Amino acid sequence: MNHNNHALRDYFLYGLGFILLLEWLYPVPYITSGGGVTAFIVIAAVFFIVTLLRLPIILSFLLRVVVTVGALFWLFPSSQGAQESWFSLVAQDFFDNIVYILAGNVLELSELFRTFLFIVLLSILSYLLHYWIVHVRKILLFLIVSVVYVGAIDSFTEYSGEASIVRLFIIGMLLVVTLRLLKNGEKNGNFSFAKLGKVMAFISVFILTAASLSFVMPKPEPQWSDPVPFLESVFGFASGGTPIQRIGYSEDDSMLGGGFVQDDTPVFEATMEQGEYWKGETKNVYTGSGWDLSVDETNEGHVSPPIQPDELEPVEREEKEAQLQFYGEGEQRFNHFFYPGELLSNEIENVHTEQVEPVVIHPVSNQATFLNGQAPPNQYELAYFEQTFQIAALKEDEEGFSGLEMDAYTQLPEALPDRVQELAEEITATSETVYDQVRAIEQYLRGPEFQYETEDVPVPSANQDYVDQFLFETQRGYCDNFSTAMAVMLRTLDIPTRWVKGFTEGELIESNEDNQSFLISNNNAHSWVEVYFPSAGWVSFEPTPSFTGFNFEQEQLDLENNDLEEIPTPEEQEDFELPEEEAQIEEAEEGTNDEAASNDGQSYGWLIGTSVGLFIVFGTLVFVFRKRLSTSYVNRKQRSAQSVEDYAQSFERLLWLLRLYGVKRTENQTIREYAQYVEKELALHDRPMVQLAATYEQFLYSDNKEQLNKQKFDENWKKMLNQITS
């Protein structure tokens, strides 16, 4: 077979390896926060082409770097109007994520950095597959690892791996048998494409026969219990393959759902007159599975606080102050401030630089940050407005929504089921004002039809709407479920609404005549709803049962006209007639006020997938290059040998290295007999192994152990090492 036929044959077999690699890519949407698989297939194909070019190692490495950077720019393009260059933003992101890794906080890794790791994994796999198929002619190890990988993803995510296992079996069998025959045939030089076709035809018939027999044969019930529930309990997974997340404030809200475990890690301590909810940010785009932020040229600016007008008729404002002390040293991990009510401070002192820096608020996200982009200090003091809303004035608010761009806050996905709007219209059928509509939906969600649950919370399937599942199927969940459902139902009524996340007031730890101190932990992460009223601005509402909510001043009742209609306060709404045991449970839940602000439903998914992949690649690299690594280790040890004992150990390591390379010693062979056997197997003529064995026997059995010709030993050692590795 000429060189061109050899290359064509290798390209064909390498193409089958690429098909095997595709089975690693199909589960990508199930182990990341979303997105398609097409981009990763294209990236993997480019890496395969780079490998086929067989460029010098330096040039190949530089080309892979270019492909990686280009892929990141393709997947994460630079936003318009960005003040910093794309490369500087990526460099800062890499630096932040390396800090997270060193701190052991891998769950905080950004989507860009996780994607970078996955692209690096694809680059390494493209090289390894070429090495296994073209050079070593072995693929069984990668096939076994692929089956384990697909099986793990199938067990712990929504991905169905049945068809993938079948494809792996078919392609894998073709490669395993073909490479085995090819390896044997290359020794004799009699392998051809005709033989390859016959082999593949035989394997195809064998696979078809085996599949047919397995399909028609009776199948007994599983004899072993399902190990997945045990693994779930050990590693903290929810039933159904959904990872149980750890409660806390997260920046990625694109995939909501799934349960969480409690985490009482303290975040900050607040000293103020009384407890308040702490706002972190708002989001206005509901995707059907979570929340995102609309950012374009019209809302990229920042404004100085307060962001709402000073005088609002339905709102009573009282200026107050709060001091915050975050746990840990240096700058905190949040890049924005947390504040209660309406932020009043337009400057905050950075205790690290002892400089007063201006504070600005993003008009859409409501994130408060330093104007210069620095992270907030661990300790700061701010002024804010405590707000109390007048119910009577809110009821009279019928001015329309001309003061706000409604589209950004009434947006809904086209795939939202119609029954969500129908339910909202049914709940508010008797409501006369916008305020009454808002309260009706809030009270409906706080009613006995819904159950507050933090652990057994399912994740919607790929094409299922998050709110629709909660309202009509599960009717159980935590703050993200309740707040998102309220915001979406109000939007179906064209009422501008946005989703808010932050922390509840926390746990009271100290109190005096002037101030109280509250400990805010990860357990206090929370989300709620803000509704826009033209005369009052953004008004907060609390749809989650067992949470106290916000300040509303009740309208006076007109007893003379028998106007007995009364809007219950949030405290009255949360008390339903419950059995004593359930009431105690509700009271205990209220005391903790623990809620996840945003739950990255796939955070453990990508972590498992990427970690397993990287671990497999690392282990495979060690296995593939075990001989080189062992040779390097043995050679380095021998170079550092000084005493006779060191040289004796060098000879023992040489015996170990020979076993690794396949020249094994039988149980009944003496050292001298084994040395002669080695020289015969390796076709040695100047007897270096026998001389080394004689020196070693002298060390073992002679009284004069110090008599050693080190120069001769080194010469024989080098000859043996070169012969073994040649």
XYZ file of C-alpha atoms in Angstrom:
726
model
C 0.000 0.000 0.000
C 1.516 3.355 -1.034
C 1.791 6.453 1.133
C -1.436 8.035 -0.187
C -3.443 4.920 0.612
C -1.922 4.841 4.081
C -2.933 8.473 4.669
C -6.437 7.891 3.294
C -6.891 4.886 5.547
C -5.755 6.835 8.618
C -8.024 9.766 7.730
C -10.975 7.385 7.502
C -10.242 5.784 10.861
C -9.604 9.190 12.443
C -12.996 10.288 11.096
C -14.613 7.417 12.977
C -12.824 8.712 16.073
C -14.402 12.112 15.470
C -17.819 10.454 15.431
C -16.992 8.955 18.832
C -16.044 12.404 20.124
C -19.425 13.762 19.027
C -21.008 11.631 21.745
C -19.132 13.817 24.242
C -20.667 16.934 22.684
C -24.335 16.002 22.398
C -24.944 16.272 26.193
C -23.421 19.794 26.315
C -26.810 21.614 26.542
C -27.693 19.379 29.500
C -24.532 19.975 31.547
C -24.164 23.715 30.939
C -26.499 26.660 31.452
C -27.908 26.180 27.974
C -26.883 26.773 24.393
C -26.555 24.610 21.322
C -23.985 22.005 20.427
C -23.302 23.145 16.844
C -20.596 25.628 17.831
C -18.666 22.997 19.781
C -18.896 20.521 16.892
C -17.370 23.132 14.575
C -14.627 23.912 17.112
C -13.829 20.209 17.569
C -13.688 19.739 13.775
C -11.183 22.595 13.466
C -8.989 20.996 16.135
C -9.142 17.684 14.259
C -8.007 19.414 11.072
C -5.152 21.096 12.937
C -4.075 17.693 14.233
C -4.205 16.153 10.751
C -1.872 18.836 9.392
C 0.938 17.404 11.574
C 2.599 20.781 12.009
C 5.668 21.351 14.200
C 4.691 21.305 17.851
C 5.255 25.041 18.411
C 3.258 26.018 15.323
C 0.503 23.550 16.202
C 0.285 24.958 19.727
C 0.077 28.556 18.475
C -2.610 27.582 15.981
C -4.639 25.921 18.736
C -4.330 29.081 20.834
C -5.635 31.142 17.902
C -8.557 28.743 17.422
C -9.377 28.878 21.141
C -9.339 32.687 21.246
C -11.404 32.869 18.072
C -13.931 30.405 19.467
C -14.310 32.451 22.668
C -14.780 35.635 20.632
C -17.392 33.838 18.533
C -19.308 32.523 21.531
C -18.847 35.628 23.715
C -18.625 38.634 21.371
C -17.725 42.087 22.620
C -20.738 44.165 23.642
C -21.334 47.415 21.820
C -20.185 50.520 23.614
C -17.906 48.628 25.987
C -15.290 50.946 27.444
C -12.622 48.250 27.741
C -11.308 46.026 24.984
C -12.517 42.454 24.634
C -9.076 41.063 25.481
C -8.803 43.087 28.694
C -12.259 41.926 29.801
C -11.357 38.296 29.084
C -8.042 38.666 30.912
C -9.834 40.085 33.954
C -12.371 37.261 33.807
C -9.566 34.670 33.700
C -7.829 36.308 36.637
C -11.019 36.314 38.718
C -11.711 32.655 37.938
C -8.178 31.583 38.790
C -8.702 33.254 42.171
C -11.944 31.281 42.573
C -10.119 28.025 41.754
C -7.306 28.736 44.208
C -9.923 29.518 46.853
C -11.776 26.261 46.099
C -14.909 28.155 45.008
C -15.370 26.381 41.673
C -19.136 26.953 41.586
C -18.499 30.665 40.977
C -16.606 30.049 37.727
C -17.974 32.191 34.924
C -19.621 30.742 31.832
C -16.793 32.085 29.662
C -14.126 30.361 31.748
C -16.063 27.090 31.872
C -16.399 27.229 28.093
C -12.660 27.867 27.802
C -11.929 24.728 29.850
C -14.254 22.696 27.655
C -12.580 23.974 24.473
C -9.174 23.037 25.903
C -10.589 19.591 26.626
C -11.665 19.260 22.974
C -8.196 20.258 21.798
C -6.542 17.632 24.011
C -8.998 14.928 22.948
C -8.375 15.659 19.252
C -4.668 14.994 19.786
C -5.225 11.917 21.948
C -7.577 10.318 19.427
C -5.035 10.857 16.662
C -2.320 9.339 18.845
C -4.423 6.314 19.760
C -5.798 5.605 16.281
C -2.894 6.497 13.981
C 0.126 5.657 16.141
C -0.864 3.184 18.873
C -3.752 1.534 16.977
C -5.793 1.232 20.180
C -9.157 2.779 21.021
C -10.668 0.450 23.619
C -9.747 2.667 26.597
C -11.368 5.763 25.067
C -14.429 3.706 24.178
C -14.828 2.489 27.768
C -14.333 6.018 29.110
C -16.941 7.343 26.644
C -19.496 4.772 27.779
C -18.861 5.705 31.421
C -19.158 9.415 30.558
C -22.462 9.000 28.699
C -23.797 6.729 31.432
C -23.010 9.315 34.122
C -24.644 12.126 32.143
C -27.679 9.927 31.451
C -28.042 9.085 35.154
C -27.661 12.569 36.612
C -29.207 14.849 33.965
C -32.211 14.898 31.637
C -30.065 13.666 28.749
C -31.136 10.283 27.341
C -28.058 8.248 26.496
C -29.693 5.110 25.083
C -29.127 5.989 21.424
C -25.665 7.312 22.266
C -24.642 3.998 23.844
C -25.790 2.134 20.730
C -23.808 4.462 18.461
C -20.746 4.123 20.687
C -21.032 0.341 20.563
C -21.318 0.203 16.769
C -18.564 2.688 15.923
C -16.406 1.423 18.782
C -16.619 -2.197 17.648
C -15.697 -1.198 14.112
C -12.669 0.704 15.348
C -11.518 -1.855 17.923
C -11.585 -4.800 15.530
C -10.256 -2.827 12.570
C -7.354 -1.345 14.506
C -6.486 -4.741 15.942
C -6.384 -6.371 12.518
C -4.604 -3.360 11.080
C -1.907 -3.516 13.743
C -1.324 -7.184 13.005
C -1.476 -6.666 9.241
C 1.013 -3.816 9.233
C 3.675 -6.149 10.566
C 3.261 -8.339 7.482
C 2.509 -5.487 5.087
C -0.549 -7.261 3.612
C -3.405 -4.999 4.787
C -5.651 -3.441 2.108
C -8.951 -1.586 1.752
C -10.498 -4.767 0.391
C -9.706 -6.542 3.634
C -10.955 -3.511 5.556
C -14.267 -3.707 3.692
C -14.603 -7.403 4.450
C -13.852 -6.815 8.131
C -16.430 -4.045 8.382
C -19.021 -6.138 6.589
C -18.422 -8.999 9.005
C -18.609 -6.700 12.023
C -21.817 -5.099 10.708
C -23.465 -8.500 10.330
C -22.258 -9.478 13.808
C -23.622 -6.287 15.394
C -26.953 -6.605 13.574
C -27.304 -10.216 14.680
C -26.414 -9.402 18.272
C -28.841 -6.468 18.332
C -31.656 -8.588 16.913
C -31.091 -11.370 19.435
C -30.938 -8.936 22.337
C -34.171 -7.306 21.175
C -36.202 -10.519 20.971
C -34.767 -12.310 23.996
C -36.613 -12.037 27.325
C -35.168 -9.488 29.727
C -35.316 -10.124 33.474
C -35.904 -7.335 35.951
C -32.830 -5.575 37.360
C -31.167 -7.735 40.001
C -29.275 -4.887 41.690
C -30.817 -1.887 43.331
C -30.428 1.446 41.560
C -27.137 3.015 42.761
C -28.183 6.535 41.684
C -30.206 7.363 44.841
C -27.243 6.329 46.989
C -24.879 8.506 44.958
C -27.396 11.349 45.146
C -27.434 11.151 48.916
C -23.630 11.042 49.098
C -22.913 13.858 46.674
C -25.960 16.016 47.355
C -28.182 15.477 44.311
C -31.930 15.888 44.175
C -34.237 13.130 43.014
C -34.612 12.795 39.312
C -31.019 13.700 38.600
C -31.424 17.372 39.555
C -28.480 18.732 41.507
C -29.392 20.102 44.906
C -27.761 23.495 44.920
C -26.351 25.317 47.874
C -28.348 28.355 48.838
C -26.777 31.731 48.168
C -26.666 34.812 45.977
C -25.731 33.926 42.406
C -25.407 36.155 39.360
C -26.689 33.624 36.804
C -30.483 33.292 36.844
C -30.920 31.863 33.357
C -31.942 28.391 34.578
C -34.173 28.410 37.649
C -35.474 25.341 39.420
C -34.242 22.471 41.538
C -33.866 22.202 45.291
C -31.100 23.485 47.506
C -29.387 22.725 50.788
C -29.001 25.228 53.593
C -25.809 27.223 54.028
C -25.431 29.422 57.107
C -22.147 30.933 55.927
C -22.274 34.601 56.981
C -22.159 37.193 54.190
C -22.318 40.522 56.018
C -23.461 42.189 59.222
C -25.748 45.227 59.111
C -26.307 47.822 61.828
C -29.432 49.942 61.392
C -32.607 51.072 63.117
C -34.674 48.064 62.020
C -34.417 45.149 59.617
C -34.951 45.693 55.900
C -34.773 43.711 52.660
C -31.432 44.230 50.865
C -31.699 44.826 47.113
C -28.857 43.590 44.928
C -30.223 43.927 41.398
C -33.297 43.607 39.181
C -33.858 41.749 35.916
C -36.511 42.361 33.297
C -36.318 39.643 30.613
C -38.184 36.408 31.304
C -36.915 33.623 29.034
C -39.261 30.789 29.982
C -36.573 29.118 32.085
C -35.197 32.048 34.085
C -34.330 35.737 34.037
C -31.900 37.858 32.076
C -31.155 41.548 31.657
C -31.872 43.585 28.530
C -28.880 45.774 27.767
C -28.680 47.935 24.665
C -27.586 51.405 23.649
C -30.561 53.011 25.397
C -29.840 51.710 28.892
C -26.090 51.450 29.179
C -25.778 54.701 31.128
C -25.769 55.198 34.875
C -27.521 57.709 37.102
C -26.770 59.049 40.556
C -29.029 57.943 43.394
C -31.795 58.380 44.300
C -33.127 57.017 41.026
C -36.815 57.826 41.698
C -38.255 61.352 42.177
C -37.955 62.875 45.633
C -41.655 63.674 46.032
C -44.134 60.902 45.365
C -47.663 61.313 46.745
C -48.381 57.636 47.561
C -44.998 57.153 49.287
C -43.898 58.263 52.737
C -40.120 58.456 52.976
C -37.895 58.615 56.006
C -34.150 59.079 55.642
C -32.084 56.490 57.523
C -28.551 55.121 57.644
C -27.040 51.638 57.668
C -23.550 50.272 58.237
C -22.437 47.077 56.505
C -19.485 44.880 57.389
C -18.770 42.008 54.979
C -16.925 38.922 56.144
C -13.460 38.212 54.802
C -10.462 40.372 54.076
C -9.859 42.723 51.194
C -12.529 43.525 48.640
C -15.720 41.507 48.789
C -16.714 39.050 46.096
C -19.734 41.125 44.979
C -19.088 43.838 42.411
C -22.066 45.928 43.534
C -23.576 47.341 46.716
C -26.574 46.011 48.612
C -29.021 48.596 49.930
C -32.505 48.719 51.483
C -35.459 50.773 50.206
C -34.336 53.600 47.914
C -30.602 54.332 47.905
C -29.863 57.944 48.856
C -26.058 57.955 49.098
C -24.326 59.244 45.997
C -20.838 58.867 47.477
C -19.298 56.129 49.623
C -15.881 56.000 51.210
C -13.571 53.205 50.149
C -11.866 52.239 53.398
C -8.999 50.557 51.522
C -7.991 53.720 49.668
C -9.517 56.167 52.191
C -11.054 57.982 49.258
C -14.669 58.981 48.748
C -15.904 57.637 45.427
C -19.132 58.536 43.583
C -21.817 55.841 43.416
C -24.076 55.308 40.393
C -27.085 53.066 39.714
C -27.798 51.235 36.484
C -31.303 52.270 35.359
C -32.300 48.738 34.306
C -30.477 46.370 36.657
C -30.631 48.808 39.621
C -27.134 47.671 40.565
C -25.305 50.275 42.624
C -21.575 50.441 41.868
C -18.628 52.774 42.127
C -18.395 55.038 39.081
C -14.773 53.989 38.547
C -15.734 50.296 38.432
C -13.889 49.281 41.613
C -15.349 46.528 43.759
C -17.098 47.757 46.920
C -15.048 47.661 50.125
C -15.757 45.169 52.872
C -17.059 47.911 55.137
C -19.156 50.907 54.164
C -21.968 53.157 55.361
C -24.877 54.371 53.272
C -28.016 56.497 53.509
C -31.359 55.320 52.199
C -35.063 56.123 52.168
C -37.317 53.795 54.142
C -40.523 53.750 52.112
C -44.129 53.253 53.238
C -46.730 53.035 50.475
C -50.256 54.485 50.833
C -52.777 51.909 49.684
C -55.540 54.452 49.051
C -53.306 56.513 46.769
C -52.103 53.447 44.902
C -55.702 52.441 44.254
C -56.368 55.820 42.679
C -53.358 55.496 40.394
C -55.047 55.281 37.015
C -52.770 57.596 35.023
C -51.600 54.861 32.693
C -47.995 53.957 32.060
C -46.870 56.777 29.811
C -43.996 57.567 32.173
C -42.283 54.213 31.521
C -41.226 52.284 28.470
C -43.624 49.377 28.960
C -42.145 46.937 26.471
C -39.075 46.272 28.618
C -41.228 45.318 31.626
C -44.179 43.572 29.987
C -42.036 41.311 27.789
C -42.971 37.632 27.687
C -41.681 34.702 25.597
C -43.825 33.742 22.633
C -43.960 30.139 23.857
C -45.643 31.065 27.155
C -48.713 28.815 27.471
C -52.048 30.650 27.138
C -53.358 29.137 30.363
C -50.999 31.334 32.385
C -52.765 34.470 31.140
C -56.160 32.813 31.497
C -55.410 32.061 35.155
C -54.274 35.643 35.774
C -57.468 37.008 34.218
C -59.572 34.619 36.298
C -57.860 35.654 39.547
C -58.307 39.377 38.825
C -61.783 39.185 37.303
C -63.356 41.151 40.175
C -60.440 43.560 40.714
C -61.287 47.174 39.913
C -57.843 48.789 40.017
C -54.315 47.861 39.068
C -53.407 47.704 42.748
C -56.279 45.296 43.377
C -55.063 43.098 40.521
C -51.553 43.009 41.980
C -52.836 42.154 45.449
C -55.198 39.484 44.104
C -52.347 37.602 42.401
C -50.085 38.075 45.427
C -52.733 36.641 47.778
C -53.441 33.775 45.372
C -49.809 32.690 45.444
C -49.672 33.010 49.234
C -52.792 30.865 49.528
C -53.134 27.247 50.649
C -53.036 25.904 47.075
C -49.272 26.388 47.027
C -46.624 24.794 49.206
C -43.336 26.377 50.249
C -40.663 23.745 49.530
C -36.870 24.020 49.266
C -35.627 20.478 48.560
C -38.083 18.484 46.450
C -38.363 21.079 43.676
C -38.269 19.738 40.107
C -36.519 21.365 37.165
C -38.642 21.958 34.044
C -37.874 19.798 31.038
C -36.155 21.274 27.997
C -39.334 22.638 26.353
C -41.359 23.299 29.503
C -42.063 26.786 30.836
C -40.838 27.405 34.390
C -43.941 29.331 35.521
C -46.403 27.026 33.784
C -44.922 23.994 35.527
C -45.128 25.696 38.925
C -48.700 27.013 38.554
C -50.356 23.955 37.040
C -48.247 20.900 37.889
C -46.049 21.078 40.980
C -47.505 24.060 42.940
C -44.526 23.858 45.262
C -41.272 25.774 45.366
C -39.489 28.673 46.992
C -39.081 32.399 46.365
C -37.877 32.112 42.759
C -41.004 30.135 41.856
C -43.408 32.516 43.608
C -41.797 35.789 42.524
C -41.363 34.700 38.897
C -44.939 33.424 38.715
C -46.298 36.734 40.071
C -44.197 38.830 37.687
C -45.198 36.764 34.644
C -48.917 36.728 35.475
C -48.908 40.511 35.977
C -47.151 40.953 32.653
C -49.893 38.980 30.919
C -52.210 41.771 32.176
C -49.852 44.448 30.735
C -48.763 45.578 34.206
C -45.061 46.573 34.174
C -43.159 44.289 36.528
C -39.548 43.404 37.250
C -37.834 40.627 39.212
C -35.689 41.598 42.218
C -33.117 39.605 44.135
C -31.023 40.244 47.205
C -31.292 39.260 50.872
C -33.926 39.378 53.579
C -33.295 41.284 56.805
C -31.311 38.429 58.396
C -31.070 37.316 62.010
C -31.169 39.829 64.862
C -27.967 39.363 66.907
C -27.789 42.565 68.981
C -30.146 45.376 69.913
C -29.926 48.670 71.825
C -31.950 51.865 72.117
C -30.697 53.342 68.849
C -29.787 50.498 66.495
C -30.043 46.794 65.865
C -27.448 44.460 64.387
C -28.443 41.768 61.889
C -26.420 38.843 60.571
C -27.159 38.179 56.890
C -26.028 34.741 55.692
C -26.400 32.730 52.500
C -29.626 31.376 53.981
C -31.145 34.862 53.613
C -30.755 35.026 49.821
C -34.173 35.918 48.409
C -36.142 37.219 45.414
C -39.333 39.268 45.172
C -41.321 41.499 42.762
C -41.529 45.210 41.992
C -44.539 46.681 40.169
C -44.522 50.101 38.514
C -47.124 52.703 39.497
C -46.853 56.059 37.664
C -47.442 58.123 40.796
C -45.322 56.000 43.138
C -42.579 54.502 40.994
C -41.490 50.942 41.691
C -43.424 49.300 44.536
C -42.228 46.050 46.146
C -44.512 43.048 46.756
C -43.850 39.717 48.487
C -45.673 36.681 46.980
C -43.711 34.018 48.876
C -45.529 32.546 51.914
C -43.907 32.952 55.350
C -42.053 36.145 54.430
C -43.078 39.448 56.007
C -42.836 41.691 52.978
C -42.897 45.488 52.854
C -44.553 48.495 54.519
C -48.057 49.489 53.410
C -50.290 51.948 55.256
C -53.861 50.686 55.312
C -56.602 52.954 54.003
C -59.180 54.177 56.479
C -62.522 52.360 56.436
C -65.698 54.324 55.804
C -67.892 52.759 58.531
C -70.776 55.198 57.965
C -71.219 53.921 54.420
C -70.641 50.306 55.526
C -67.466 50.178 53.461
C -66.068 47.099 55.101
C -63.746 46.079 52.321
C -60.292 45.637 53.768
C -57.070 44.735 52.111
C -55.188 42.430 54.463
C -51.622 43.321 55.314
C -48.820 40.940 54.380
C -48.657 39.736 57.983
C -52.353 38.846 57.880
C -52.054 37.173 54.495
C -49.425 34.702 55.564
C -51.508 33.212 58.405
C -53.812 30.528 57.088
C -55.729 28.013 59.121
C -53.207 25.240 59.573
C -52.943 22.343 61.964
C -50.731 23.049 64.943
C -47.803 20.977 63.634
C -47.888 22.660 60.224
C -48.114 26.067 61.871
C -44.981 25.285 63.869
C -43.206 24.272 60.663
C -44.278 27.504 58.974
C -43.089 29.494 61.981
C -39.714 27.760 61.887
C -39.374 28.499 58.186
C -40.248 32.143 58.784
C -37.566 32.387 61.446
C -34.857 31.281 59.065
C -35.957 33.387 56.079
C -33.687 31.255 53.949
C -34.142 31.428 50.217
C -32.031 31.109 47.123
C -31.886 34.387 45.185
C -31.119 32.665 41.940
C -30.474 29.017 41.327
C -28.171 28.016 38.512
C -30.012 24.774 37.680
C -27.085 23.386 35.762
C -24.148 24.493 37.925
C -23.407 20.992 39.184
C -24.133 19.575 35.762
C -21.340 21.432 33.987
C -19.097 20.897 37.008
C -19.572 17.116 36.844
C -19.197 16.978 33.070
C -16.113 19.172 32.869
C -14.473 17.662 35.961
C -15.048 14.094 34.772
C -13.753 15.006 31.330
C -10.624 16.725 32.633
C -9.981 13.914 35.125
C -10.340 11.337 32.378
C -8.026 13.268 30.082
C -5.433 13.703 32.834
C -5.595 10.033 33.768
C -5.414 9.041 30.130
C -2.379 11.242 29.546
C -0.639 9.645 32.510
C -1.521 6.175 31.220
C -0.489 6.892 27.624
C 2.821 8.469 28.600
C 3.465 6.197 31.586
C 6.524 4.676 29.946
C 8.078 8.039 29.171
C 7.272 9.355 32.633
C 8.673 6.223 34.262
C 11.816 6.341 32.130
C 12.380 9.978 32.996
C 11.875 9.253 36.698
C 14.248 6.265 36.711
C 16.899 8.146 34.747
C 16.712 11.163 37.052
C 17.113 8.958 40.103
C 20.142 7.210 38.639
C 21.840 10.516 37.807
C 21.564 11.573 41.426
C 22.984 8.281 42.723
C 25.973 8.706 45.042
C 26.351 5.711 47.327
C 26.499 2.006 46.549
C 23.000 1.647 47.940
C 21.760 4.253 45.446
C 23.235 2.295 42.556
C 21.634 -0.902 43.831
C 18.267 0.841 43.891
C 18.912 2.072 40.353
C 19.297 -1.512 39.190
C 16.045 -2.475 40.946
C 14.285 0.408 39.182
C 15.730 -0.870 35.912
C 14.095 -4.254 36.555
C 10.791 -2.454 37.180
C 11.203 -0.495 33.938
C 11.857 -3.688 31.969
C 8.620 -5.193 33.314
C 6.789 -2.027 32.249
C 8.138 -2.404 28.708
C 7.052 -6.046 28.560
C 10.292 -7.897 29.346
C 9.079 -9.742 32.429
C 11.015 -11.942 34.831
C 9.578 -15.348 35.718
C 9.408 -16.553 39.299
C 12.072 -19.249 38.914
C 14.649 -17.056 37.126
C 17.704 -15.850 39.012
C 18.956 -12.342 38.422
C 21.795 -13.592 36.220
C 19.443 -15.831 34.190
C 17.042 -12.930 33.782
C 19.902 -10.663 32.630
C 20.838 -13.189 29.961
C 17.185 -13.456 28.908
C 16.953 -9.650 28.600
C 20.044 -9.450 26.424
C 18.639 -12.140 24.176
C 15.252 -10.396 23.867
C 16.822 -6.987 23.197
C 19.571 -8.374 20.939
C 22.407 -6.957 23.046
C 25.973 -7.939 22.176
C 28.331 -6.300 24.680
C 26.521 -7.796 27.711
C 25.654 -4.556 29.632
C 22.759 -6.194 31.485
C 24.866 -9.129 32.654
C 27.518 -6.739 33.947
C 24.908 -4.683 35.810
C 23.456 -7.882 37.299
C 26.926 -8.982 38.434
C 27.459 -5.639 40.162
C 24.072 -5.962 41.876
C 24.811 -9.546 43.019
C 28.127 -8.326 44.408
C 26.225 -5.756 46.437
C 23.834 -8.427 47.730
C 26.247 -11.193 48.545
C 29.752 -9.703 48.874
C 31.185 -8.427 52.140
C 32.983 -5.623 50.293
C 29.979 -3.585 49.243
C 31.956 -0.414 48.591
C 33.840 -1.897 45.628
C 31.973 -0.403 42.661
C 33.127 0.913 39.289
C 30.636 3.785 39.003
C 31.838 4.875 35.568
C 31.337 1.383 34.126
C 27.947 1.125 35.820
C 26.865 4.439 34.253
C 27.974 3.314 30.787
C 26.072 0.033 31.010
C 23.070 1.832 32.478
C 22.896 4.259 29.536
C 23.190 1.421 27.038
C 20.313 -0.444 28.676
C 18.116 2.646 28.908
C 18.696 3.539 25.263
C 17.969 -0.020 24.177
C 14.773 -0.248 26.235
C 13.345 3.036 24.948
C 14.451 2.650 21.330
